[in-house]
Amino acid sequence: MPYTPHTNEQIREMLDLIGLDKESDLFSSVPKELQISGINLPEGLDEFSTFEKFKAIAAKNVTNKTLFMGGGYYDHIVPSAVDALAGRSEFYTSYTPYQAEASQGTLQVLYEYQSMICELSGLDVSNASMYDGASALAESALMAVRITKRNKILIDGGINPTYIKVVQTYLSFRDIEFEVIDVENFKTNRQSVLDKIDESVAGYLFQNPNFFGTIDDFTDIIEKLHVHKALAVVSAYPISLGMLKDPASMGADIFCADGQCLGNYLNFGGPSFGMIATKEAYIRNLPGRIIGRTLDKDGNEIFVLTMQAREQHIRRHRATSNICSNQNLVAVRSTIFMSLLGKDGLADMANLCFSKASYLKEQLSNIDGVEILNKENTFNEFVISTPLSSDDFLDRLREKGFYAGINLANIDDSFKNQILVSVTEKRTKEQMDAFVSSIGDVL
Amino acid sequence: MSVNMKIKTIFDKSQNGRKGITLPPLDVSVDTKINSSLLREEKARLPEVSEFDVIRHFTNLSNKNMSIDKNFYPLGSCTMKYNPKIVERIANLDGFLNLHPHVVTNNFSEDVQGSLETIDLLEKNLCEITGMSAFTTTPQAGAHGEMLGIMMIDKYHKSKGEKRKYIIVPDSSHGTNPATAAMVGYEVITIKSDENGAIDFETFKKKMNRDVAAVMLTVPNTLGMYNKRIKELCDVAHEYDALMYYDGANMNAIMGVVRPGDIGFDVIHINVHKTFATPHGGGGPGSGPVGVNDKLKEFLPDLGIKKENGKYEFTSGGFNSIGKISPFFGNYGISLRAITYMTVLGSNGMKNASTKAVLNANYLRVRLKDYFDVPYAGMCMHECVLSAKTLAKKGVSAMDIAKYLLDFGLHSPTVYFPLIVKEAIMIEPTETENKETIDYFCDTMINAVKLADENPEEFANYPKTLGVCRPDDTRAIKELDVKFKY
């Protein structure tokens, strides 16, 4: 039998010590009438056959298209060192670092992770990661409700629409009021947002660059939020923070993001991880694990799980969240990735994404029939429209070897014929030129 | 206290201008500018180190972890079984690793037939193992699955025009159960355990009424015991149309033996990192598939799959769906690992796994029962809970025992949980450990008891071999240091 090392002699010896006749007696506490005779599934496969089976299944997936698809999940480089280090089983076969002395490796990586997230965001404190960007945003909204003791959340329509849906689910079961404020020309509807800020608002959630790629400065909105003692919650694309104004400089109170872009594969959407950072004053309202540095009994520095009185295993129904795990191994990967990138590397990578996207935007604007819909101030994504239906356009480009972008018409009918195009540092001029000429061909 | 040994973080190793990566070239020229008001004034101060610095730093850090591959790791309630390497190899195939989730938005289901097949396989396997009628793989961890389960239960009652107020949990439950109830807007009723460690049946009956939305139970419970009256509990709850929630944390005890769905449970979450051997990863990522019976099918979350004319397609959840809890298919990469593991085990291997898990736990229990307090007598399932109550009178706590073990290459069991056992030591050996390792663990535990008799003061010095010993947790909070300071 796979992965059980018991010899027949040992099984006998162990049963004898327990005082049982046969293995089935081990389940004597389960009422007989509830017991089943077995599971109606195929018998186990040997390792070789299992590999062949799944290799054949994997071959049914298509991964040979050139990606111009982003929308929160980006085709960035993954350096070999990330796989090599995160593949060490000392990282991936350990567990929650409750026994600090036996877990200094994981704990120190997470402390370094928290430090890096604080550097990205400019904020004071970070937790040790959440499930993903969407749940981090939802938990941030709940944080704003807890901190302000108010019950209304404003959601900017520029937020990733799948995130908005997740946030709505989290809020609706708590009877927290929320309102989505639609964008205007793919940009935050400033006046509308400002008009809605008053003493009833717990927090305003927004994204920068927004889902459509538009970059904005939210400083004035945040000033008004603070006048009314409401909180600003920003979801941001970590790579863009190599270049764009950081959340703390805008005055944001809570920063959250998805970490897939930092050294992780696309994984069909998961696992990724979510980050949350905030001001020190709000640390007691943070969900999830937090790592701190302290001293041991001999005065040696040691890392530990800290501020645990916020968490479910201590506080039970009064906890800040029900979350137990973090997405540790993915956060470890990203800590390694950010270490490799370093201060200049992050800025360079952001610049590569921006510059290459700007090139493509320029090239596309020269094609008859293609219209760029958010012309100014975009980072590495932008919206185009063509005379073709979104489905038609994407199908035709797919046949030519490209995933040309995200079908916005499938997100909302009002985005008819519109496509969200994304570029990362991986795209070469050659690929982009081929893409542009293919678009010319299909139109 | 003055600082004795200081730790060098990756930031301490930074040197201005050093680089750990070569990026693809900038092969285009553009003169697009962004308004300076939108730009960052100072770069984020990530460490400046070489690739080799990174390799050495993190390799050395990994050496500071205990892990399943290096150590016996008998954390109760965590099922720290061996993670087969074939699972990682399959999960790292290019065809699985590099799929963009927005193929869902674009409705390119034909390009991800392989992955949809693995999701279908996993759902079908889980239905068969648990006796439920449908599964979703969208929750990203056990607690996320709990939240989804309670949301669906909430919708179920609302669909009947009711808004119920309470969720019942036993006092032996995982902290996530009451925390989840609160997260979905419920108040919690905690029921005490009886002298056998089971939820007190009479109290339970008294507390049941039509304001109770659901009862959350871990089966076998966190004491490692199977509740003989489990079916009666389900029946009582159902009389009031309260739904039964099965916390599947301890599924490793019962595969091929008993199915929650057959007993009458309405919803269940599975922690695949426990029963189905996906790596614990130092604390995640997990995946928490949720199964339901026919009562709750219509409330399943947005994004599922169906097969029509031999092709898989996406489904978005029906009119009564609770909506999205994850953007796409949750932690797909982890769910994939679970189904590969199940494929290797098969029906025979799964039943064998549970059998050997229970065998190991009972063998360990019998070997140690005369040395520690046994709060609840009788056969256990896949884990056993002991108590260091008597040792504590000599000044040796459960934590002391935990720290002592570390010096002998053994990770500690779970201590101080479940909360209802004083000085609890919760041991889950799992089926993948051999008898020699369990004997060594038991011998070491017995040596600890002997040391407690001879020299209890000595425990304060353990662990002695790991370079650090006994953190000051109060200082960690009072002199908060949660990030590197330049």
CSV table of N, CA and C in Angstrom, one decimal, chain A residues 1 3-4 6 10 13 23 35-36 40-42 44-45 60-63 71 73 88-90 92-95 99 101-102 105-106 111-112 114-115 119-120 132 169-170 174 241 243 245 267-268 270 293-296 299-301 312 316 322 326 328-329 342 344 398 403 405 407 410 429, chain B residues 4-5 7-8 10 27 38 40 43 45 47 57 61-62 65-66 68-69 73 85 94-95 97 99-100 102 105-106 111-112 114-115 117 128 140 143-144 173 175-176 180 183-184 257 273 281-284 324 332-333 343-344 347-348 352 356 360 403 432 435-436 469-470 472 481-484:
chain,number,residue,atom,x,y,z
A,1,MET,N,0.8,-1.2,0.0
A,1,MET,CA,0.0,0.0,0.0
A,1,MET,C,0.9,1.3,0.0
A,3,TYR,N,2.7,4.6,0.7
A,3,TYR,CA,3.0,5.5,1.8
A,3,TYR,C,2.6,5.0,3.2
A,4,THR,N,2.3,3.8,3.4
A,4,THR,CA,2.2,3.3,4.8
A,4,THR,C,3.3,2.2,4.9
A,6,HIS,N,4.0,0.0,7.3
A,6,HIS,CA,3.8,-1.1,8.3
A,6,HIS,C,4.0,-2.5,7.7
A,10,GLN,N,4.6,-6.0,12.3
A,10,GLN,CA,4.4,-4.8,13.1
A,10,GLN,C,2.9,-4.6,13.3
A,13,GLU,N,1.9,-6.9,16.0
A,13,GLU,CA,2.5,-6.5,17.3
A,13,GLU,C,1.7,-5.3,17.9
A,23,GLU,N,-7.7,-5.4,12.3
A,23,GLU,CA,-7.7,-4.0,12.0
A,23,GLU,C,-9.0,-3.3,12.0
A,35,GLN,N,-21.3,2.3,9.3
A,35,GLN,CA,-20.1,1.9,8.5
A,35,GLN,C,-20.4,1.5,7.1
A,36,ILE,N,-19.5,1.8,6.2
A,36,ILE,CA,-19.7,1.4,4.8
A,36,ILE,C,-18.7,0.3,4.5
A,40,ASN,N,-16.5,3.6,-3.5
A,40,ASN,CA,-16.7,3.1,-4.8
A,40,ASN,C,-15.9,4.0,-5.8
A,41,LEU,N,-14.6,3.8,-5.8
A,41,LEU,CA,-13.7,4.5,-6.7
A,41,LEU,C,-12.7,3.5,-7.2
A,42,PRO,N,-12.0,3.9,-8.3
A,42,PRO,CA,-11.0,2.9,-8.8
A,42,PRO,C,-9.9,2.7,-7.8
A,44,GLY,N,-5.9,2.2,-6.5
A,44,GLY,CA,-4.8,3.2,-6.7
A,44,GLY,C,-4.0,2.8,-7.9
A,45,LEU,N,-3.3,3.9,-8.5
A,45,LEU,CA,-2.4,3.7,-9.6
A,45,LEU,C,-1.0,3.8,-9.1
A,60,LYS,N,-4.1,18.5,-22.6
A,60,LYS,CA,-5.4,19.0,-23.1
A,60,LYS,C,-5.5,20.5,-22.8
A,61,ASN,N,-4.6,21.1,-22.0
A,61,ASN,CA,-4.7,22.5,-21.8
A,61,ASN,C,-3.8,23.2,-22.9
A,62,VAL,N,-4.2,24.4,-23.2
A,62,VAL,CA,-3.5,25.2,-24.2
A,62,VAL,C,-2.6,26.2,-23.5
A,63,THR,N,-1.3,26.1,-23.7
A,63,THR,CA,-0.5,27.1,-23.0
A,63,THR,C,0.5,27.7,-24.0
A,71,GLY,N,-5.5,41.8,-16.1
A,71,GLY,CA,-6.7,41.9,-15.3
A,71,GLY,C,-6.4,41.3,-13.9
A,73,TYR,N,-3.9,39.3,-13.1
A,73,TYR,CA,-3.0,38.1,-13.1
A,73,TYR,C,-2.1,38.3,-14.3
A,88,ARG,N,12.5,23.8,-1.7
A,88,ARG,CA,13.1,23.2,-0.5
A,88,ARG,C,12.0,22.7,0.4
A,89,SER,N,12.1,21.4,0.7
A,89,SER,CA,11.0,20.8,1.5
A,89,SER,C,11.0,21.3,3.0
A,90,GLU,N,12.2,21.9,3.4
A,90,GLU,CA,12.2,22.5,4.7
A,90,GLU,C,11.1,23.7,4.8
A,92,TYR,N,8.4,23.8,2.3
A,92,TYR,CA,7.0,23.4,2.0
A,92,TYR,C,6.5,22.2,2.8
A,93,THR,N,7.3,21.5,3.6
A,93,THR,CA,6.7,20.5,4.4
A,93,THR,C,6.7,20.9,5.9
A,94,SER,N,6.9,22.1,6.2
A,94,SER,CA,6.7,22.6,7.6
A,94,SER,C,5.3,23.1,7.8
A,95,TYR,N,4.9,23.5,9.0
A,95,TYR,CA,3.6,24.1,9.2
A,95,TYR,C,3.6,25.4,10.0
A,99,GLN,N,5.6,26.7,17.2
A,99,GLN,CA,6.8,26.5,18.0
A,99,GLN,C,8.0,27.3,17.4
A,101,GLU,N,11.0,28.1,18.2
A,101,GLU,CA,12.4,27.6,18.1
A,101,GLU,C,12.6,26.7,16.9
A,102,ALA,N,11.5,26.0,16.5
A,102,ALA,CA,11.6,25.0,15.5
A,102,ALA,C,11.2,25.6,14.1
A,105,GLY,N,13.1,29.6,10.4
A,105,GLY,CA,13.3,29.9,9.0
A,105,GLY,C,12.0,30.6,8.4
A,106,THR,N,10.9,29.9,8.6
A,106,THR,CA,9.6,30.5,8.1
A,106,THR,C,9.4,31.8,8.8
A,111,TYR,N,8.9,37.8,8.4
A,111,TYR,CA,9.3,39.1,8.9
A,111,TYR,C,9.9,40.0,7.8
A,112,GLU,N,10.7,39.4,7.0
A,112,GLU,CA,11.3,40.1,5.9
A,112,GLU,C,10.2,40.4,4.8
A,114,GLN,N,7.0,41.0,5.5
A,114,GLN,CA,6.3,42.1,6.1
A,114,GLN,C,7.0,43.4,5.8
A,115,SER,N,8.4,43.4,6.0
A,115,SER,CA,9.2,44.6,5.8
A,115,SER,C,9.1,45.1,4.4
A,119,GLU,N,7.6,48.5,2.7
A,119,GLU,CA,8.4,49.4,1.8
A,119,GLU,C,7.6,49.6,0.5
A,120,LEU,N,6.9,48.6,0.0
A,120,LEU,CA,6.1,48.9,-1.2
A,120,LEU,C,5.0,49.9,-1.0
A,132,ASP,N,-5.9,35.9,-1.1
A,132,ASP,CA,-5.6,36.5,-2.4
A,132,ASP,C,-6.0,38.0,-2.4
A,169,THR,N,-20.0,39.7,-1.7
A,169,THR,CA,-20.5,38.5,-1.0
A,169,THR,C,-20.1,38.6,0.5
A,170,TYR,N,-18.9,39.0,0.8
A,170,TYR,CA,-18.5,39.2,2.2
A,170,TYR,C,-19.4,40.2,3.0
A,174,ARG,N,-23.2,40.4,6.2
A,174,ARG,CA,-23.1,41.1,7.4
A,174,ARG,C,-24.0,42.3,7.5
A,241,LEU,N,4.1,49.7,-8.2
A,241,LEU,CA,4.6,50.5,-7.1
A,241,LEU,C,6.1,50.7,-7.2
A,243,MET,N,7.1,52.3,-9.6
A,243,MET,CA,7.0,53.6,-10.4
A,243,MET,C,6.0,54.6,-9.9
A,245,LYS,N,3.1,56.5,-7.4
A,245,LYS,CA,2.9,57.0,-6.1
A,245,LYS,C,2.4,56.0,-5.1
A,267,ASN,N,-1.1,29.7,-12.5
A,267,ASN,CA,-1.8,28.6,-11.7
A,267,ASN,C,-3.3,28.6,-11.9
A,268,PHE,N,-3.8,29.1,-13.1
A,268,PHE,CA,-5.2,29.1,-13.3
A,268,PHE,C,-5.9,29.9,-12.2
A,270,GLY,N,-4.9,30.4,-8.9
A,270,GLY,CA,-4.5,30.2,-7.5
A,270,GLY,C,-3.7,28.9,-7.4
A,293,ARG,N,9.7,40.5,16.1
A,293,ARG,CA,11.1,40.1,16.6
A,293,ARG,C,11.1,40.4,18.0
A,294,THR,N,11.6,39.5,18.8
A,294,THR,CA,11.8,39.7,20.3
A,294,THR,C,13.1,39.1,20.7
A,295,LEU,N,13.2,38.9,22.0
A,295,LEU,CA,14.4,38.2,22.6
A,295,LEU,C,14.0,36.9,23.2
A,296,ASP,N,14.9,36.0,23.3
A,296,ASP,CA,14.6,34.7,24.0
A,296,ASP,C,15.2,34.9,25.4
A,299,GLY,N,18.5,36.4,25.8
A,299,GLY,CA,18.8,37.7,25.2
A,299,GLY,C,19.1,37.6,23.7
A,300,ASN,N,18.9,36.4,23.1
A,300,ASN,CA,19.1,36.3,21.6
A,300,ASN,C,17.9,36.7,20.9
A,301,GLU,N,18.1,37.3,19.8
A,301,GLU,CA,17.0,37.7,19.0
A,301,GLU,C,16.2,36.5,18.4
A,312,GLN,N,-8.4,33.8,15.6
A,312,GLN,CA,-9.5,32.8,15.9
A,312,GLN,C,-9.1,31.8,17.0
A,316,ARG,N,-11.6,33.3,19.3
A,316,ARG,CA,-12.8,32.6,18.8
A,316,ARG,C,-13.8,33.5,18.1
A,322,ASN,N,-12.0,35.0,10.6
A,322,ASN,CA,-12.0,33.5,10.8
A,322,ASN,C,-10.7,32.9,10.2
A,326,ASN,N,-2.2,31.4,6.4
A,326,ASN,CA,-1.8,32.4,5.4
A,326,ASN,C,-1.5,31.7,4.1
A,328,ASN,N,1.3,30.9,3.0
A,328,ASN,CA,2.7,31.0,3.3
A,328,ASN,C,3.7,30.8,2.2
A,329,LEU,N,3.6,29.6,1.6
A,329,LEU,CA,4.7,29.3,0.6
A,329,LEU,C,4.7,30.3,-0.6
A,342,GLY,N,15.2,43.6,-5.8
A,342,GLY,CA,15.9,44.7,-5.1
A,342,GLY,C,15.3,46.1,-5.5
A,344,ASP,N,16.4,48.8,-7.2
A,344,ASP,CA,16.4,49.2,-8.6
A,344,ASP,C,15.6,48.3,-9.5
A,398,ARG,N,-6.9,34.6,-31.3
A,398,ARG,CA,-6.5,33.3,-30.7
A,398,ARG,C,-6.1,32.3,-31.8
A,403,TYR,N,-3.5,35.4,-27.1
A,403,TYR,CA,-4.6,35.8,-26.2
A,403,TYR,C,-4.6,37.3,-26.1
A,405,GLY,N,-6.4,39.7,-25.0
A,405,GLY,CA,-6.8,40.5,-23.9
A,405,GLY,C,-8.0,40.0,-23.2
A,407,ASN,N,-12.1,40.0,-22.5
A,407,ASN,CA,-13.3,40.3,-23.1
A,407,ASN,C,-14.2,41.1,-22.1
A,410,ASN,N,-18.0,40.6,-21.8
A,410,ASN,CA,-18.5,39.5,-21.0
A,410,ASN,C,-18.6,40.0,-19.5
A,429,LYS,N,9.6,43.2,-28.6
A,429,LYS,CA,9.1,44.1,-29.7
A,429,LYS,C,8.6,43.2,-30.8
B,4,ASN,N,21.9,39.8,23.1
B,4,ASN,CA,23.1,39.0,23.1
B,4,ASN,C,23.5,38.7,21.6
B,5,MET,N,22.7,37.8,21.0
B,5,MET,CA,22.9,37.5,19.6
B,5,MET,C,22.0,38.3,18.7
B,7,ILE,N,20.3,39.1,14.9
B,7,ILE,CA,20.0,38.3,13.6
B,7,ILE,C,20.3,39.2,12.4
B,8,LYS,N,20.9,38.7,11.4
B,8,LYS,CA,21.1,39.4,10.1
B,8,LYS,C,19.9,39.1,9.2
B,10,ILE,N,17.8,39.9,5.5
B,10,ILE,CA,18.3,40.1,4.1
B,10,ILE,C,18.6,41.6,3.9
B,27,ASP,N,13.5,46.9,-25.5
B,27,ASP,CA,13.8,46.8,-26.9
B,27,ASP,C,12.9,47.7,-27.7
B,38,LEU,N,1.8,61.7,-10.3
B,38,LEU,CA,1.3,60.3,-10.2
B,38,LEU,C,2.5,59.4,-9.9
B,40,ARG,N,6.1,57.9,-8.0
B,40,ARG,CA,6.7,57.7,-6.7
B,40,ARG,C,7.9,58.6,-6.5
B,43,LYS,N,12.3,55.4,-4.3
B,43,LYS,CA,12.1,54.0,-4.6
B,43,LYS,C,11.9,53.2,-3.3
B,45,ARG,N,12.6,50.6,-0.7
B,45,ARG,CA,14.0,50.1,-0.3
B,45,ARG,C,14.0,48.6,-0.1
B,47,PRO,N,15.9,45.0,-0.5
B,47,PRO,CA,17.3,44.8,-0.3
B,47,PRO,C,18.1,44.7,-1.6
B,57,HIS,N,21.2,33.0,1.7
B,57,HIS,CA,20.4,33.5,2.8
B,57,HIS,C,19.2,32.6,3.1
B,61,LEU,N,18.2,29.9,6.0
B,61,LEU,CA,16.9,30.0,6.8
B,61,LEU,C,16.1,28.7,6.7
B,62,SER,N,16.1,28.1,5.6
B,62,SER,CA,15.3,26.8,5.5
B,62,SER,C,15.8,25.8,6.5
B,65,ASN,N,14.2,25.4,10.0
B,65,ASN,CA,12.9,24.9,10.1
B,65,ASN,C,12.9,23.4,10.4
B,66,MET,N,12.0,23.0,11.3
B,66,MET,CA,11.7,21.6,11.3
B,66,MET,C,10.6,21.4,10.3
B,68,ILE,N,8.3,18.1,7.8
B,68,ILE,CA,8.0,16.6,7.8
B,68,ILE,C,9.1,15.8,7.1
B,69,ASP,N,9.7,16.4,6.1
B,69,ASP,CA,10.8,15.6,5.4
B,69,ASP,C,12.0,15.4,6.3
B,73,TYR,N,6.5,14.9,13.0
B,73,TYR,CA,5.8,16.3,13.2
B,73,TYR,C,4.4,16.0,13.6
B,85,LYS,N,6.3,13.0,-3.6
B,85,LYS,CA,7.0,13.9,-4.6
B,85,LYS,C,6.3,13.9,-5.9
B,94,ASP,N,4.0,22.2,-17.2
B,94,ASP,CA,3.7,23.5,-17.8
B,94,ASP,C,2.2,23.7,-18.1
B,95,GLY,N,1.6,22.6,-18.5
B,95,GLY,CA,0.2,22.6,-18.9
B,95,GLY,C,-0.7,23.0,-17.8
B,97,LEU,N,0.7,24.8,-14.9
B,97,LEU,CA,1.3,26.0,-14.2
B,97,LEU,C,0.9,27.3,-14.8
B,99,LEU,N,-1.6,28.5,-16.9
B,99,LEU,CA,-3.0,28.8,-17.4
B,99,LEU,C,-3.4,30.2,-16.8
B,100,HIS,N,-3.9,31.0,-17.7
B,100,HIS,CA,-4.4,32.3,-17.2
B,100,HIS,C,-5.9,32.2,-16.8
B,102,HIS,N,-8.3,34.3,-16.7
B,102,HIS,CA,-9.3,35.1,-17.5
B,102,HIS,C,-9.7,34.4,-18.7
B,105,THR,N,-13.2,34.4,-18.2
B,105,THR,CA,-14.0,35.6,-18.6
B,105,THR,C,-14.2,35.5,-20.1
B,106,ASN,N,-13.2,35.1,-20.9
B,106,ASN,CA,-13.3,35.0,-22.3
B,106,ASN,C,-14.1,33.8,-22.8
B,111,ASP,N,-9.8,25.6,-24.2
B,111,ASP,CA,-8.4,25.7,-24.0
B,111,ASP,C,-7.9,25.1,-22.6
B,112,VAL,N,-8.9,24.9,-21.7
B,112,VAL,CA,-8.5,24.4,-20.4
B,112,VAL,C,-9.3,23.1,-20.0
B,114,GLY,N,-8.2,20.2,-19.9
B,114,GLY,CA,-7.4,19.3,-18.9
B,114,GLY,C,-7.7,19.7,-17.5
B,115,SER,N,-7.6,21.0,-17.2
B,115,SER,CA,-7.8,21.4,-15.8
B,115,SER,C,-9.2,21.2,-15.3
B,117,GLU,N,-11.1,18.9,-16.3
B,117,GLU,CA,-11.2,17.5,-16.0
B,117,GLU,C,-10.7,17.1,-14.6
B,128,GLU,N,-17.9,10.9,-3.6
B,128,GLU,CA,-17.9,9.5,-3.3
B,128,GLU,C,-17.4,9.2,-1.9
B,140,GLN,N,-10.5,28.7,-0.5
B,140,GLN,CA,-9.1,28.7,-0.6
B,140,GLN,C,-8.4,28.1,0.6
B,143,ALA,N,-11.0,27.4,6.6
B,143,ALA,CA,-11.8,28.4,7.2
B,143,ALA,C,-12.6,29.1,6.1
B,144,HIS,N,-12.1,29.3,4.9
B,144,HIS,CA,-12.8,29.9,3.8
B,144,HIS,C,-14.0,29.0,3.4
B,173,SER,N,-14.6,22.7,19.9
B,173,SER,CA,-14.4,23.0,18.5
B,173,SER,C,-13.2,23.8,18.2
B,175,GLY,N,-11.2,27.0,16.8
B,175,GLY,CA,-11.5,28.4,16.9
B,175,GLY,C,-12.1,28.9,15.6
B,176,THR,N,-11.8,28.3,14.5
B,176,THR,CA,-12.4,28.8,13.2
B,176,THR,C,-13.9,28.7,13.2
B,180,THR,N,-16.0,31.8,12.3
B,180,THR,CA,-16.8,31.8,11.0
B,180,THR,C,-18.2,32.2,11.2
B,183,MET,N,-18.3,35.8,11.5
B,183,MET,CA,-17.9,36.5,10.2
B,183,MET,C,-19.2,36.6,9.3
B,184,VAL,N,-20.1,35.6,9.5
B,184,VAL,CA,-21.3,35.6,8.6
B,184,VAL,C,-22.5,36.2,9.3
B,257,VAL,N,-14.7,4.3,5.7
B,257,VAL,CA,-15.3,3.7,6.9
B,257,VAL,C,-16.7,4.2,7.2
B,273,HIS,N,-4.9,19.8,2.7
B,273,HIS,CA,-3.6,19.7,3.2
B,273,HIS,C,-3.4,18.7,4.3
B,281,GLY,N,3.2,23.8,3.5
B,281,GLY,CA,3.8,25.1,3.0
B,281,GLY,C,4.2,26.0,4.1
B,282,GLY,N,4.4,25.6,5.4
B,282,GLY,CA,4.7,26.5,6.4
B,282,GLY,C,3.5,27.3,6.9
B,283,GLY,N,2.3,26.9,6.5
B,283,GLY,CA,1.1,27.6,6.9
B,283,GLY,C,0.1,27.9,5.8
B,284,GLY,N,0.3,27.3,4.6
B,284,GLY,CA,-0.6,27.5,3.5
B,284,GLY,C,0.3,27.6,2.2
B,324,LYS,N,-19.7,35.1,-5.4
B,324,LYS,CA,-18.3,34.7,-5.5
B,324,LYS,C,-17.7,34.7,-4.1
B,332,TYR,N,-6.4,26.5,-7.3
B,332,TYR,CA,-6.5,25.4,-8.2
B,332,TYR,C,-5.3,24.5,-8.1
B,333,GLY,N,-4.1,25.1,-8.0
B,333,GLY,CA,-2.8,24.3,-8.0
B,333,GLY,C,-2.8,23.4,-6.8
B,343,THR,N,-5.5,9.8,-6.7
B,343,THR,CA,-5.3,8.8,-7.8
B,343,THR,C,-4.3,7.7,-7.5
B,344,VAL,N,-3.2,8.1,-6.8
B,344,VAL,CA,-2.2,7.2,-6.4
B,344,VAL,C,-2.8,6.2,-5.3
B,347,SER,N,-9.3,3.7,-4.0
B,347,SER,CA,-10.2,3.4,-2.9
B,347,SER,C,-9.5,2.6,-1.8
B,348,ASN,N,-8.7,1.6,-2.3
B,348,ASN,CA,-8.1,0.7,-1.3
B,348,ASN,C,-7.0,1.5,-0.5
B,352,ASN,N,-6.9,2.2,3.6
B,352,ASN,CA,-5.7,1.7,4.3
B,352,ASN,C,-5.1,2.9,5.0
B,356,LYS,N,-4.4,2.8,9.0
B,356,LYS,CA,-3.1,2.8,9.6
B,356,LYS,C,-2.9,4.1,10.5
B,360,ASN,N,-1.8,3.7,14.3
B,360,ASN,CA,-0.7,4.4,14.9
B,360,ASN,C,-1.1,5.2,16.1
B,403,LYS,N,8.8,21.7,24.3
B,403,LYS,CA,10.1,22.2,24.1
B,403,LYS,C,11.2,21.2,24.2
B,432,THR,N,1.7,7.6,7.8
B,432,THR,CA,2.9,7.5,7.0
B,432,THR,C,4.2,7.3,7.9
B,435,LYS,N,6.6,2.3,12.7
B,435,LYS,CA,6.6,1.9,14.2
B,435,LYS,C,7.8,2.3,14.9
B,436,GLU,N,9.0,2.3,14.2
B,436,GLU,CA,10.2,2.6,14.9
B,436,GLU,C,10.2,4.1,15.3
B,469,CYS,N,15.9,29.9,22.5
B,469,CYS,CA,15.1,29.1,23.5
B,469,CYS,C,14.1,30.0,24.2
B,470,ARG,N,12.9,29.7,24.1
B,470,ARG,CA,11.8,30.4,24.9
B,470,ARG,C,11.7,31.9,24.6
B,472,ASP,N,10.4,35.7,24.5
B,472,ASP,CA,9.6,36.6,25.4
B,472,ASP,C,8.4,37.2,24.6
B,481,ASP,N,8.2,45.0,17.1
B,481,ASP,CA,9.1,45.1,16.0
B,481,ASP,C,8.7,44.1,14.9
B,482,VAL,N,7.9,44.7,14.0
B,482,VAL,CA,7.3,43.8,13.0
B,482,VAL,C,7.8,44.1,11.6
B,483,LYS,N,8.8,45.0,11.5
B,483,LYS,CA,9.5,45.2,10.2
B,483,LYS,C,10.9,45.7,10.4
B,484,PHE,N,11.7,45.5,9.3
B,484,PHE,CA,13.1,46.0,9.4
B,484,PHE,C,13.0,47.6,9.4
